[in-house]
């Protein structure tokens, strides 16, 4: 399913984060707070064939496109990854990510486990972060509270959450979202620690190291 892009071969300055969670785990809220706290990260806006929910705007939460347009983009190898999730197509456009990473910007992808697997194959250095809800009951409650999906959709998403949870071991970091502030601090800690990794620091402070080594 994953197209083969040449991105991984190029020298990237920014870091790629993959954030995955069952629907209703609070991923989007958490990511929104992360972006507000850290201007160095930009989130990739995915394409989807799902209908917009109330309040969602084209080009902001998603690029909303038709199935044929999505299939054309697959055929054109436009996606870094794509998957069918809950009966709709979702995909990450490759072009914006390449530009951002090469410009030294960190990029965050909010994608499901199938997309995460595809991206990890192309970017082994990407950091995978899995957000876990405090319980399945709480997950169902949050989905109902959102009141944007039908009962049938909610039931399907709760069932899918169990399936998604089975992939938790494929991720580097796990954050339990039982308290938004604590979960946000955990996420900020992951980003901060990633920026302190030796290769990133060597690149960022190359002049300093040149004077000392
Ligand atoms: P929602 O419809 O609730 O916004 O998203 C449903 C699921 O699709 C979530 O698990 C979300 O992470 C996933 N998703 C959103 N965008 C993408 C994408 O570009 N690629 C993949 N593989 N999954 C995505």
JSON list of C-alpha atoms and ligand atoms in Angstrom, two decimals:
[
{"chain": "A", "resi": 1, "resn": "UNK", "atom": "CA", "xyz": [0.00, 0.00, 0.00]},
{"chain": "A", "resi": 2, "resn": "UNK", "atom": "CA", "xyz": [2.85, 2.40, 0.79]},
{"chain": "A", "resi": 3, "resn": "UNK", "atom": "CA", "xyz": [4.24, 4.12, -2.28]},
{"chain": "A", "resi": 4, "resn": "UNK", "atom": "CA", "xyz": [7.97, 4.33, -2.56]},
{"chain": "A", "resi": 5, "resn": "UNK", "atom": "CA", "xyz": [9.17, 7.88, -2.15]},
{"chain": "A", "resi": 6, "resn": "UNK", "atom": "CA", "xyz": [12.72, 9.09, -2.16]},
{"chain": "A", "resi": 7, "resn": "UNK", "atom": "CA", "xyz": [12.21, 11.25, 0.93]},
{"chain": "A", "resi": 8, "resn": "UNK", "atom": "CA", "xyz": [14.00, 8.93, 3.33]},
{"chain": "A", "resi": 9, "resn": "UNK", "atom": "CA", "xyz": [17.17, 9.09, 1.24]},
{"chain": "A", "resi": 10, "resn": "UNK", "atom": "CA", "xyz": [17.50, 12.83, 1.62]},
{"chain": "A", "resi": 11, "resn": "UNK", "atom": "CA", "xyz": [19.08, 14.61, 4.54]},
{"chain": "A", "resi": 12, "resn": "UNK", "atom": "CA", "xyz": [16.28, 15.82, 6.74]},
{"chain": "A", "resi": 13, "resn": "UNK", "atom": "CA", "xyz": [16.71, 18.58, 9.28]},
{"chain": "A", "resi": 14, "resn": "UNK", "atom": "CA", "xyz": [13.30, 18.44, 10.91]},
{"chain": "A", "resi": 15, "resn": "UNK", "atom": "CA", "xyz": [11.98, 15.49, 12.90]},
{"chain": "A", "resi": 16, "resn": "UNK", "atom": "CA", "xyz": [8.90, 13.47, 12.02]},
{"chain": "A", "resi": 17, "resn": "UNK", "atom": "CA", "xyz": [6.40, 12.52, 14.74]},
{"chain": "A", "resi": 18, "resn": "UNK", "atom": "CA", "xyz": [3.61, 10.02, 14.19]},
{"chain": "A", "resi": 19, "resn": "UNK", "atom": "CA", "xyz": [0.72, 10.31, 16.63]},
{"chain": "A", "resi": 20, "resn": "UNK", "atom": "CA", "xyz": [-1.79, 7.48, 16.64]},
{"chain": "A", "resi": 21, "resn": "UNK", "atom": "CA", "xyz": [-4.78, 6.78, 18.88]},
{"chain": "A", "resi": 22, "resn": "UNK", "atom": "CA", "xyz": [-8.21, 5.22, 18.82]},
{"chain": "A", "resi": 23, "resn": "UNK", "atom": "CA", "xyz": [-10.94, 7.77, 17.96]},
{"chain": "A", "resi": 24, "resn": "UNK", "atom": "CA", "xyz": [-12.01, 9.52, 21.14]},
{"chain": "A", "resi": 25, "resn": "UNK", "atom": "CA", "xyz": [-8.67, 9.11, 22.95]},
{"chain": "A", "resi": 26, "resn": "UNK", "atom": "CA", "xyz": [-8.26, 12.88, 22.85]},
{"chain": "A", "resi": 27, "resn": "UNK", "atom": "CA", "xyz": [-5.48, 12.93, 20.25]},
{"chain": "A", "resi": 28, "resn": "UNK", "atom": "CA", "xyz": [-6.69, 15.98, 18.34]},
{"chain": "A", "resi": 29, "resn": "UNK", "atom": "CA", "xyz": [-7.16, 18.10, 21.48]},
{"chain": "A", "resi": 30, "resn": "UNK", "atom": "CA", "xyz": [-3.75, 17.05, 22.73]},
{"chain": "A", "resi": 31, "resn": "UNK", "atom": "CA", "xyz": [-2.07, 17.87, 19.43]},
{"chain": "A", "resi": 32, "resn": "UNK", "atom": "CA", "xyz": [-3.81, 21.25, 19.29]},
{"chain": "A", "resi": 33, "resn": "UNK", "atom": "CA", "xyz": [-2.37, 22.11, 22.72]},
{"chain": "A", "resi": 34, "resn": "UNK", "atom": "CA", "xyz": [1.06, 20.87, 21.68]},
{"chain": "A", "resi": 35, "resn": "UNK", "atom": "CA", "xyz": [1.05, 23.16, 18.61]},
{"chain": "A", "resi": 36, "resn": "UNK", "atom": "CA", "xyz": [-0.03, 26.11, 20.75]},
{"chain": "A", "resi": 37, "resn": "UNK", "atom": "CA", "xyz": [2.94, 25.43, 23.05]},
{"chain": "A", "resi": 38, "resn": "UNK", "atom": "CA", "xyz": [5.49, 24.72, 20.35]},
{"chain": "A", "resi": 39, "resn": "UNK", "atom": "CA", "xyz": [5.66, 26.83, 17.17]},
{"chain": "A", "resi": 40, "resn": "UNK", "atom": "CA", "xyz": [8.46, 24.61, 15.85]},
{"chain": "A", "resi": 41, "resn": "UNK", "atom": "CA", "xyz": [6.04, 21.83, 14.94]},
{"chain": "A", "resi": 42, "resn": "UNK", "atom": "CA", "xyz": [3.52, 21.85, 12.11]},
{"chain": "A", "resi": 43, "resn": "UNK", "atom": "CA", "xyz": [0.80, 19.31, 11.64]},
{"chain": "A", "resi": 44, "resn": "UNK", "atom": "CA", "xyz": [0.18, 17.79, 8.24]},
{"chain": "A", "resi": 45, "resn": "UNK", "atom": "CA", "xyz": [-3.40, 18.25, 7.00]},
{"chain": "A", "resi": 46, "resn": "UNK", "atom": "CA", "xyz": [-4.55, 14.90, 5.58]},
{"chain": "A", "resi": 47, "resn": "UNK", "atom": "CA", "xyz": [-6.88, 14.21, 2.67]},
{"chain": "A", "resi": 48, "resn": "UNK", "atom": "CA", "xyz": [-10.03, 12.25, 3.38]},
{"chain": "A", "resi": 49, "resn": "UNK", "atom": "CA", "xyz": [-13.16, 11.06, 1.61]},
{"chain": "A", "resi": 50, "resn": "UNK", "atom": "CA", "xyz": [-15.15, 11.27, 4.86]},
{"chain": "A", "resi": 51, "resn": "UNK", "atom": "CA", "xyz": [-17.84, 13.97, 5.01]},
{"chain": "A", "resi": 52, "resn": "UNK", "atom": "CA", "xyz": [-16.93, 17.03, 7.09]},
{"chain": "A", "resi": 53, "resn": "UNK", "atom": "CA", "xyz": [-18.34, 17.06, 10.64]},
{"chain": "A", "resi": 54, "resn": "UNK", "atom": "CA", "xyz": [-20.11, 20.15, 11.92]},
{"chain": "A", "resi": 55, "resn": "UNK", "atom": "CA", "xyz": [-17.54, 22.91, 12.32]},
{"chain": "A", "resi": 56, "resn": "UNK", "atom": "CA", "xyz": [-14.85, 21.27, 10.19]},
{"chain": "A", "resi": 57, "resn": "UNK", "atom": "CA", "xyz": [-13.46, 23.41, 7.36]},
{"chain": "A", "resi": 58, "resn": "UNK", "atom": "CA", "xyz": [-11.86, 22.23, 4.15]},
{"chain": "A", "resi": 59, "resn": "UNK", "atom": "CA", "xyz": [-8.10, 22.74, 4.30]},
{"chain": "A", "resi": 60, "resn": "UNK", "atom": "CA", "xyz": [-7.98, 23.02, 8.09]},
{"chain": "A", "resi": 61, "resn": "UNK", "atom": "CA", "xyz": [-8.96, 19.74, 9.79]},
{"chain": "A", "resi": 62, "resn": "UNK", "atom": "CA", "xyz": [-8.72, 17.89, 6.46]},
{"chain": "A", "resi": 63, "resn": "UNK", "atom": "CA", "xyz": [-8.73, 18.37, 2.72]},
{"chain": "A", "resi": 64, "resn": "UNK", "atom": "CA", "xyz": [-12.14, 16.85, 1.94]},
{"chain": "A", "resi": 65, "resn": "UNK", "atom": "CA", "xyz": [-12.15, 15.20, -1.48]},
{"chain": "A", "resi": 66, "resn": "UNK", "atom": "CA", "xyz": [-14.25, 12.67, -3.41]},
{"chain": "A", "resi": 67, "resn": "UNK", "atom": "CA", "xyz": [-13.37, 9.00, -3.80]},
{"chain": "A", "resi": 68, "resn": "UNK", "atom": "CA", "xyz": [-12.35, 9.34, -7.46]},
{"chain": "A", "resi": 69, "resn": "UNK", "atom": "CA", "xyz": [-10.01, 12.24, -6.65]},
{"chain": "A", "resi": 70, "resn": "UNK", "atom": "CA", "xyz": [-8.51, 10.17, -3.85]},
{"chain": "A", "resi": 71, "resn": "UNK", "atom": "CA", "xyz": [-7.98, 7.18, -6.16]},
{"chain": "A", "resi": 72, "resn": "UNK", "atom": "CA", "xyz": [-6.36, 9.50, -8.73]},
{"chain": "A", "resi": 73, "resn": "UNK", "atom": "CA", "xyz": [-3.95, 10.73, -6.07]},
{"chain": "A", "resi": 74, "resn": "UNK", "atom": "CA", "xyz": [-3.05, 7.14, -5.18]},
{"chain": "A", "resi": 75, "resn": "UNK", "atom": "CA", "xyz": [-2.41, 6.44, -8.87]},
{"chain": "A", "resi": 76, "resn": "UNK", "atom": "CA", "xyz": [-0.22, 9.56, -9.09]},
{"chain": "A", "resi": 77, "resn": "UNK", "atom": "CA", "xyz": [1.82, 8.39, -6.10]},
{"chain": "A", "resi": 78, "resn": "UNK", "atom": "CA", "xyz": [0.90, 11.63, -4.31]},
{"chain": "A", "resi": 79, "resn": "UNK", "atom": "CA", "xyz": [0.59, 10.05, -0.87]},
{"chain": "A", "resi": 80, "resn": "UNK", "atom": "CA", "xyz": [3.33, 9.28, 1.59]},
{"chain": "A", "resi": 81, "resn": "UNK", "atom": "CA", "xyz": [0.84, 6.82, 3.08]},
{"chain": "A", "resi": 82, "resn": "UNK", "atom": "CA", "xyz": [-2.85, 6.13, 2.81]},
{"chain": "A", "resi": 83, "resn": "UNK", "atom": "CA", "xyz": [-5.35, 3.75, 4.38]},
{"chain": "A", "resi": 84, "resn": "UNK", "atom": "CA", "xyz": [-9.02, 2.94, 4.68]},
{"chain": "A", "resi": 85, "resn": "UNK", "atom": "CA", "xyz": [-10.23, 3.75, 8.17]},
{"chain": "A", "resi": 86, "resn": "UNK", "atom": "CA", "xyz": [-13.83, 3.29, 9.36]},
{"chain": "A", "resi": 87, "resn": "UNK", "atom": "CA", "xyz": [-14.95, 2.88, 5.72]},
{"chain": "A", "resi": 88, "resn": "UNK", "atom": "CA", "xyz": [-13.34, 6.09, 4.42]},
{"chain": "A", "resi": 89, "resn": "UNK", "atom": "CA", "xyz": [-10.03, 6.82, 2.72]},
{"chain": "A", "resi": 90, "resn": "UNK", "atom": "CA", "xyz": [-7.41, 8.91, 4.52]},
{"chain": "A", "resi": 91, "resn": "UNK", "atom": "CA", "xyz": [-3.98, 9.87, 3.20]},
{"chain": "A", "resi": 92, "resn": "UNK", "atom": "CA", "xyz": [-0.95, 12.05, 3.88]},
{"chain": "A", "resi": 93, "resn": "UNK", "atom": "CA", "xyz": [0.25, 14.12, 0.96]},
{"chain": "A", "resi": 94, "resn": "UNK", "atom": "CA", "xyz": [4.00, 13.63, 0.44]},
{"chain": "A", "resi": 95, "resn": "UNK", "atom": "CA", "xyz": [4.93, 17.00, -1.02]},
{"chain": "A", "resi": 96, "resn": "UNK", "atom": "CA", "xyz": [4.34, 19.36, 1.92]},
{"chain": "A", "resi": 97, "resn": "UNK", "atom": "CA", "xyz": [6.19, 17.07, 4.28]},
{"chain": "A", "resi": 98, "resn": "UNK", "atom": "CA", "xyz": [9.34, 16.93, 2.23]},
{"chain": "A", "resi": 99, "resn": "UNK", "atom": "CA", "xyz": [9.48, 20.73, 2.00]},
{"chain": "A", "resi": 100, "resn": "UNK", "atom": "CA", "xyz": [8.83, 21.24, 5.72]},
{"chain": "A", "resi": 101, "resn": "UNK", "atom": "CA", "xyz": [11.36, 18.67, 6.92]},
{"chain": "A", "resi": 102, "resn": "UNK", "atom": "CA", "xyz": [14.05, 19.98, 4.62]},
{"chain": "A", "resi": 103, "resn": "UNK", "atom": "CA", "xyz": [13.35, 23.49, 5.89]},
{"chain": "A", "resi": 104, "resn": "UNK", "atom": "CA", "xyz": [14.18, 22.22, 9.37]},
{"chain": "A", "resi": 105, "resn": "UNK", "atom": "CA", "xyz": [10.60, 22.15, 10.59]},
{"chain": "A", "resi": 106, "resn": "UNK", "atom": "CA", "xyz": [9.34, 19.31, 12.76]},
{"chain": "A", "resi": 107, "resn": "UNK", "atom": "CA", "xyz": [6.25, 17.66, 11.27]},
{"chain": "A", "resi": 108, "resn": "UNK", "atom": "CA", "xyz": [3.54, 15.75, 13.08]},
{"chain": "A", "resi": 109, "resn": "UNK", "atom": "CA", "xyz": [1.25, 13.23, 11.41]},
{"chain": "A", "resi": 110, "resn": "UNK", "atom": "CA", "xyz": [-2.07, 12.29, 13.06]},
{"chain": "A", "resi": 111, "resn": "UNK", "atom": "CA", "xyz": [-2.68, 8.97, 11.36]},
{"chain": "A", "resi": 112, "resn": "UNK", "atom": "CA", "xyz": [-3.91, 5.46, 12.14]},
{"chain": "A", "resi": 113, "resn": "UNK", "atom": "CA", "xyz": [-1.75, 2.38, 12.79]},
{"chain": "A", "resi": 114, "resn": "UNK", "atom": "CA", "xyz": [-1.80, 1.30, 9.13]},
{"chain": "A", "resi": 115, "resn": "UNK", "atom": "CA", "xyz": [-0.42, 4.66, 8.01]},
{"chain": "A", "resi": 116, "resn": "UNK", "atom": "CA", "xyz": [2.06, 4.62, 10.91]},
{"chain": "A", "resi": 117, "resn": "UNK", "atom": "CA", "xyz": [3.46, 1.30, 9.68]},
{"chain": "A", "resi": 118, "resn": "UNK", "atom": "CA", "xyz": [3.89, 2.69, 6.15]},
{"chain": "A", "resi": 119, "resn": "UNK", "atom": "CA", "xyz": [5.62, 5.86, 7.35]},
{"chain": "A", "resi": 120, "resn": "UNK", "atom": "CA", "xyz": [7.94, 3.95, 9.70]},
{"chain": "A", "resi": 121, "resn": "UNK", "atom": "CA", "xyz": [9.13, 1.85, 6.79]},
{"chain": "A", "resi": 122, "resn": "UNK", "atom": "CA", "xyz": [10.11, 5.02, 4.93]},
{"chain": "A", "resi": 123, "resn": "UNK", "atom": "CA", "xyz": [11.31, 7.03, 7.94]},
{"chain": "A", "resi": 124, "resn": "UNK", "atom": "CA", "xyz": [12.79, 4.61, 10.48]},
{"chain": "A", "resi": 125, "resn": "UNK", "atom": "CA", "xyz": [13.95, 7.57, 12.61]},
{"chain": "A", "resi": 126, "resn": "UNK", "atom": "CA", "xyz": [10.41, 8.94, 13.03]},
{"chain": "A", "resi": 127, "resn": "UNK", "atom": "CA", "xyz": [9.06, 8.91, 16.59]},
{"chain": "A", "resi": 128, "resn": "UNK", "atom": "CA", "xyz": [5.87, 6.92, 17.05]},
{"chain": "A", "resi": 129, "resn": "UNK", "atom": "CA", "xyz": [3.61, 8.12, 19.86]},
{"chain": "A", "resi": 130, "resn": "UNK", "atom": "CA", "xyz": [0.48, 6.20, 20.86]},
{"chain": "A", "resi": 131, "resn": "UNK", "atom": "CA", "xyz": [-2.24, 7.95, 22.87]},
{"chain": "A", "resi": 132, "resn": "UNK", "atom": "CA", "xyz": [-4.33, 5.65, 25.07]},
{"chain": "A", "resi": 133, "resn": "UNK", "atom": "CA", "xyz": [-7.71, 6.55, 26.58]},
{"chain": "A", "resi": 134, "resn": "UNK", "atom": "CA", "xyz": [-8.10, 5.82, 30.32]},
{"chain": "A", "resi": 135, "resn": "UNK", "atom": "CA", "xyz": [-10.67, 3.06, 29.59]},
{"chain": "A", "resi": 136, "resn": "UNK", "atom": "CA", "xyz": [-12.94, 1.73, 26.86]},
{"chain": "A", "resi": 137, "resn": "UNK", "atom": "CA", "xyz": [-15.96, 3.05, 28.81]},
{"chain": "A", "resi": 138, "resn": "UNK", "atom": "CA", "xyz": [-14.46, 6.54, 28.88]},
{"chain": "A", "resi": 139, "resn": "UNK", "atom": "CA", "xyz": [-13.68, 6.29, 25.17]},
{"chain": "A", "resi": 140, "resn": "UNK", "atom": "CA", "xyz": [-17.35, 5.49, 24.41]},
{"chain": "A", "resi": 141, "resn": "UNK", "atom": "CA", "xyz": [-18.47, 8.33, 26.66]},
{"chain": "A", "resi": 142, "resn": "UNK", "atom": "CA", "xyz": [-16.20, 10.83, 24.87]},
{"chain": "A", "resi": 143, "resn": "UNK", "atom": "CA", "xyz": [-17.43, 9.73, 21.45]},
{"chain": "A", "resi": 144, "resn": "UNK", "atom": "CA", "xyz": [-21.07, 10.11, 22.53]},
{"chain": "A", "resi": 145, "resn": "UNK", "atom": "CA", "xyz": [-20.33, 13.50, 24.13]},
{"chain": "A", "resi": 146, "resn": "UNK", "atom": "CA", "xyz": [-18.84, 14.69, 20.83]},
{"chain": "A", "resi": 147, "resn": "UNK", "atom": "CA", "xyz": [-22.36, 14.14, 19.41]},
{"chain": "A", "resi": 148, "resn": "UNK", "atom": "CA", "xyz": [-21.17, 14.44, 15.83]},
{"chain": "A", "resi": 149, "resn": "UNK", "atom": "CA", "xyz": [-21.39, 10.78, 14.83]},
{"chain": "A", "resi": 150, "resn": "UNK", "atom": "CA", "xyz": [-24.39, 8.43, 14.65]},
{"chain": "A", "resi": 151, "resn": "UNK", "atom": "CA", "xyz": [-24.86, 5.65, 17.26]},
{"chain": "A", "resi": 152, "resn": "UNK", "atom": "CA", "xyz": [-23.85, 3.11, 14.65]},
{"chain": "A", "resi": 153, "resn": "UNK", "atom": "CA", "xyz": [-20.66, 5.00, 13.83]},
{"chain": "A", "resi": 154, "resn": "UNK", "atom": "CA", "xyz": [-19.82, 5.33, 17.52]},
{"chain": "A", "resi": 155, "resn": "UNK", "atom": "CA", "xyz": [-20.33, 1.59, 18.09]},
{"chain": "A", "resi": 156, "resn": "UNK", "atom": "CA", "xyz": [-18.06, 0.84, 15.12]},
{"chain": "A", "resi": 157, "resn": "UNK", "atom": "CA", "xyz": [-15.39, 3.21, 16.43]},
{"chain": "A", "resi": 158, "resn": "UNK", "atom": "CA", "xyz": [-15.45, 1.67, 19.93]},
{"chain": "A", "resi": 159, "resn": "UNK", "atom": "CA", "xyz": [-14.99, -1.78, 18.38]},
{"chain": "A", "resi": 160, "resn": "UNK", "atom": "CA", "xyz": [-12.19, -0.41, 16.16]},
{"chain": "A", "resi": 161, "resn": "UNK", "atom": "CA", "xyz": [-10.47, 1.06, 19.22]},
{"chain": "A", "resi": 162, "resn": "UNK", "atom": "CA", "xyz": [-9.75, -2.44, 20.54]},
{"chain": "A", "resi": 163, "resn": "UNK", "atom": "CA", "xyz": [-8.22, -3.37, 17.19]},
{"chain": "A", "resi": 164, "resn": "UNK", "atom": "CA", "xyz": [-6.11, -0.20, 17.16]},
{"chain": "A", "resi": 165, "resn": "UNK", "atom": "CA", "xyz": [-4.89, -0.91, 20.72]},
{"chain": "A", "resi": 166, "resn": "UNK", "atom": "CA", "xyz": [-3.40, -4.21, 19.53]},
{"chain": "A", "resi": 167, "resn": "UNK", "atom": "CA", "xyz": [-0.73, -2.18, 17.70]},
{"chain": "A", "resi": 168, "resn": "UNK", "atom": "CA", "xyz": [0.53, -0.27, 20.72]},
{"chain": "A", "resi": 169, "resn": "UNK", "atom": "CA", "xyz": [3.83, -2.21, 20.80]},
{"chain": "A", "resi": 170, "resn": "UNK", "atom": "CA", "xyz": [4.76, -0.80, 17.38]},
{"chain": "A", "resi": 171, "resn": "UNK", "atom": "CA", "xyz": [5.20, 2.68, 18.93]},
{"chain": "A", "resi": 172, "resn": "UNK", "atom": "CA", "xyz": [8.12, 4.25, 20.80]},
{"chain": "A", "resi": 173, "resn": "UNK", "atom": "CA", "xyz": [6.10, 6.20, 23.36]},
{"chain": "A", "resi": 174, "resn": "UNK", "atom": "CA", "xyz": [2.75, 5.63, 25.06]},
{"chain": "A", "resi": 175, "resn": "UNK", "atom": "CA", "xyz": [0.80, 8.46, 26.70]},
{"chain": "A", "resi": 176, "resn": "UNK", "atom": "CA", "xyz": [-2.26, 7.71, 28.83]},
{"chain": "A", "resi": 177, "resn": "UNK", "atom": "CA", "xyz": [-4.71, 10.55, 28.33]},
{"chain": "A", "resi": 178, "resn": "UNK", "atom": "CA", "xyz": [-6.60, 10.46, 31.63]},
{"chain": "A", "resi": 179, "resn": "UNK", "atom": "CA", "xyz": [-5.69, 14.05, 32.42]},
{"chain": "A", "resi": 180, "resn": "UNK", "atom": "CA", "xyz": [-5.16, 16.57, 29.60]},
{"chain": "A", "resi": 181, "resn": "UNK", "atom": "CA", "xyz": [-2.47, 18.62, 31.37]},
{"chain": "A", "resi": 182, "resn": "UNK", "atom": "CA", "xyz": [-0.44, 15.60, 32.37]},
{"chain": "A", "resi": 183, "resn": "UNK", "atom": "CA", "xyz": [-0.76, 14.06, 28.92]},
{"chain": "A", "resi": 184, "resn": "UNK", "atom": "CA", "xyz": [0.33, 17.36, 27.36]},
{"chain": "A", "resi": 185, "resn": "UNK", "atom": "CA", "xyz": [3.40, 17.49, 29.61]},
{"chain": "A", "resi": 186, "resn": "UNK", "atom": "CA", "xyz": [4.23, 13.94, 28.57]},
{"chain": "A", "resi": 187, "resn": "UNK", "atom": "CA", "xyz": [3.95, 14.89, 24.91]},
{"chain": "A", "resi": 188, "resn": "UNK", "atom": "CA", "xyz": [6.10, 18.01, 25.39]},
{"chain": "A", "resi": 189, "resn": "UNK", "atom": "CA", "xyz": [8.66, 15.84, 27.21]},
{"chain": "A", "resi": 190, "resn": "UNK", "atom": "CA", "xyz": [8.87, 13.48, 24.25]},
{"chain": "A", "resi": 191, "resn": "UNK", "atom": "CA", "xyz": [9.44, 16.39, 21.86]},
{"chain": "A", "resi": 192, "resn": "UNK", "atom": "CA", "xyz": [12.03, 17.99, 24.13]},
{"chain": "A", "resi": 193, "resn": "UNK", "atom": "CA", "xyz": [13.96, 14.76, 24.65]},
{"chain": "A", "resi": 194, "resn": "UNK", "atom": "CA", "xyz": [13.91, 14.11, 20.90]},
{"chain": "A", "resi": 195, "resn": "UNK", "atom": "CA", "xyz": [15.45, 17.52, 20.25]},
{"chain": "A", "resi": 196, "resn": "UNK", "atom": "CA", "xyz": [18.24, 16.73, 22.72]},
{"chain": "A", "resi": 197, "resn": "UNK", "atom": "CA", "xyz": [19.27, 13.56, 20.91]},
{"chain": "A", "resi": 198, "resn": "UNK", "atom": "CA", "xyz": [22.90, 13.61, 19.86]},
{"chain": "A", "resi": 199, "resn": "UNK", "atom": "CA", "xyz": [22.53, 13.79, 16.04]},
{"chain": "A", "resi": 200, "resn": "UNK", "atom": "CA", "xyz": [20.02, 16.65, 16.32]},
{"chain": "A", "resi": 201, "resn": "UNK", "atom": "CA", "xyz": [22.21, 18.56, 18.77]},
{"chain": "A", "resi": 202, "resn": "UNK", "atom": "CA", "xyz": [25.33, 17.99, 16.66]},
{"chain": "A", "resi": 203, "resn": "UNK", "atom": "CA", "xyz": [23.52, 19.39, 13.63]},
{"chain": "A", "resi": 204, "resn": "UNK", "atom": "CA", "xyz": [21.93, 22.30, 15.49]},
{"chain": "A", "resi": 205, "resn": "UNK", "atom": "CA", "xyz": [25.18, 23.32, 17.23]},
{"chain": "A", "resi": 206, "resn": "UNK", "atom": "CA", "xyz": [27.61, 22.41, 14.47]},
{"chain": "A", "resi": 207, "resn": "UNK", "atom": "CA", "xyz": [29.66, 25.58, 14.91]},
{"chain": "A", "resi": 208, "resn": "UNK", "atom": "CA", "xyz": [30.02, 25.03, 18.65]},
{"chain": "A", "resi": 209, "resn": "UNK", "atom": "CA", "xyz": [31.18, 21.47, 18.08]},
{"chain": "A", "resi": 210, "resn": "UNK", "atom": "CA", "xyz": [33.53, 22.58, 15.32]},
{"chain": "A", "resi": 211, "resn": "UNK", "atom": "CA", "xyz": [35.29, 24.84, 17.82]},
{"chain": "A", "resi": 212, "resn": "UNK", "atom": "CA", "xyz": [35.53, 22.13, 20.47]},
{"chain": "A", "resi": 213, "resn": "UNK", "atom": "CA", "xyz": [36.37, 18.95, 18.60]},
{"chain": "B", "resi": 1, "resn": "LIG", "atom": "P1", "xyz": [-11.51, 11.02, 12.07]},
{"chain": "B", "resi": 1, "resn": "LIG", "atom": "O1", "xyz": [-12.46, 10.66, 10.96]},
{"chain": "B", "resi": 1, "resn": "LIG", "atom": "O2", "xyz": [-12.10, 10.72, 13.42]},
{"chain": "B", "resi": 1, "resn": "LIG", "atom": "O3", "xyz": [-10.98, 12.41, 11.96]},
{"chain": "B", "resi": 1, "resn": "LIG", "atom": "O4", "xyz": [-10.23, 10.06, 11.92]},
{"chain": "B", "resi": 1, "resn": "LIG", "atom": "C1", "xyz": [-10.40, 8.68, 11.89]},
{"chain": "B", "resi": 1, "resn": "LIG", "atom": "C2", "xyz": [-9.06, 7.99, 11.90]},
{"chain": "B", "resi": 1, "resn": "LIG", "atom": "O5", "xyz": [-8.34, 8.28, 10.70]},
{"chain": "B", "resi": 1, "resn": "LIG", "atom": "C3", "xyz": [-8.15, 8.39, 13.05]},
{"chain": "B", "resi": 1, "resn": "LIG", "atom": "O6", "xyz": [-7.58, 7.21, 13.59]},
{"chain": "B", "resi": 1, "resn": "LIG", "atom": "C4", "xyz": [-7.10, 9.22, 12.38]},
{"chain": "B", "resi": 1, "resn": "LIG", "atom": "O7", "xyz": [-5.85, 9.16, 13.04]},
{"chain": "B", "resi": 1, "resn": "LIG", "atom": "C5", "xyz": [-7.00, 8.54, 11.04]},
{"chain": "B", "resi": 1, "resn": "LIG", "atom": "N1", "xyz": [-6.40, 9.40, 10.04]},
{"chain": "B", "resi": 1, "resn": "LIG", "atom": "C6", "xyz": [-6.57, 10.74, 9.85]},
{"chain": "B", "resi": 1, "resn": "LIG", "atom": "N2", "xyz": [-5.82, 11.18, 8.84]},
{"chain": "B", "resi": 1, "resn": "LIG", "atom": "C7", "xyz": [-5.15, 10.10, 8.37]},
{"chain": "B", "resi": 1, "resn": "LIG", "atom": "C8", "xyz": [-4.19, 9.93, 7.32]},
{"chain": "B", "resi": 1, "resn": "LIG", "atom": "O8", "xyz": [-3.80, 10.84, 6.60]},
{"chain": "B", "resi": 1, "resn": "LIG", "atom": "N3", "xyz": [-3.72, 8.66, 7.13]},
{"chain": "B", "resi": 1, "resn": "LIG", "atom": "C9", "xyz": [-4.12, 7.60, 7.89]},
{"chain": "B", "resi": 1, "resn": "LIG", "atom": "N4", "xyz": [-3.58, 6.40, 7.65]},
{"chain": "B", "resi": 1, "resn": "LIG", "atom": "N5", "xyz": [-5.00, 7.74, 8.89]},
{"chain": "B", "resi": 1, "resn": "LIG", "atom": "C10", "xyz": [-5.52, 8.97, 9.13]}
]
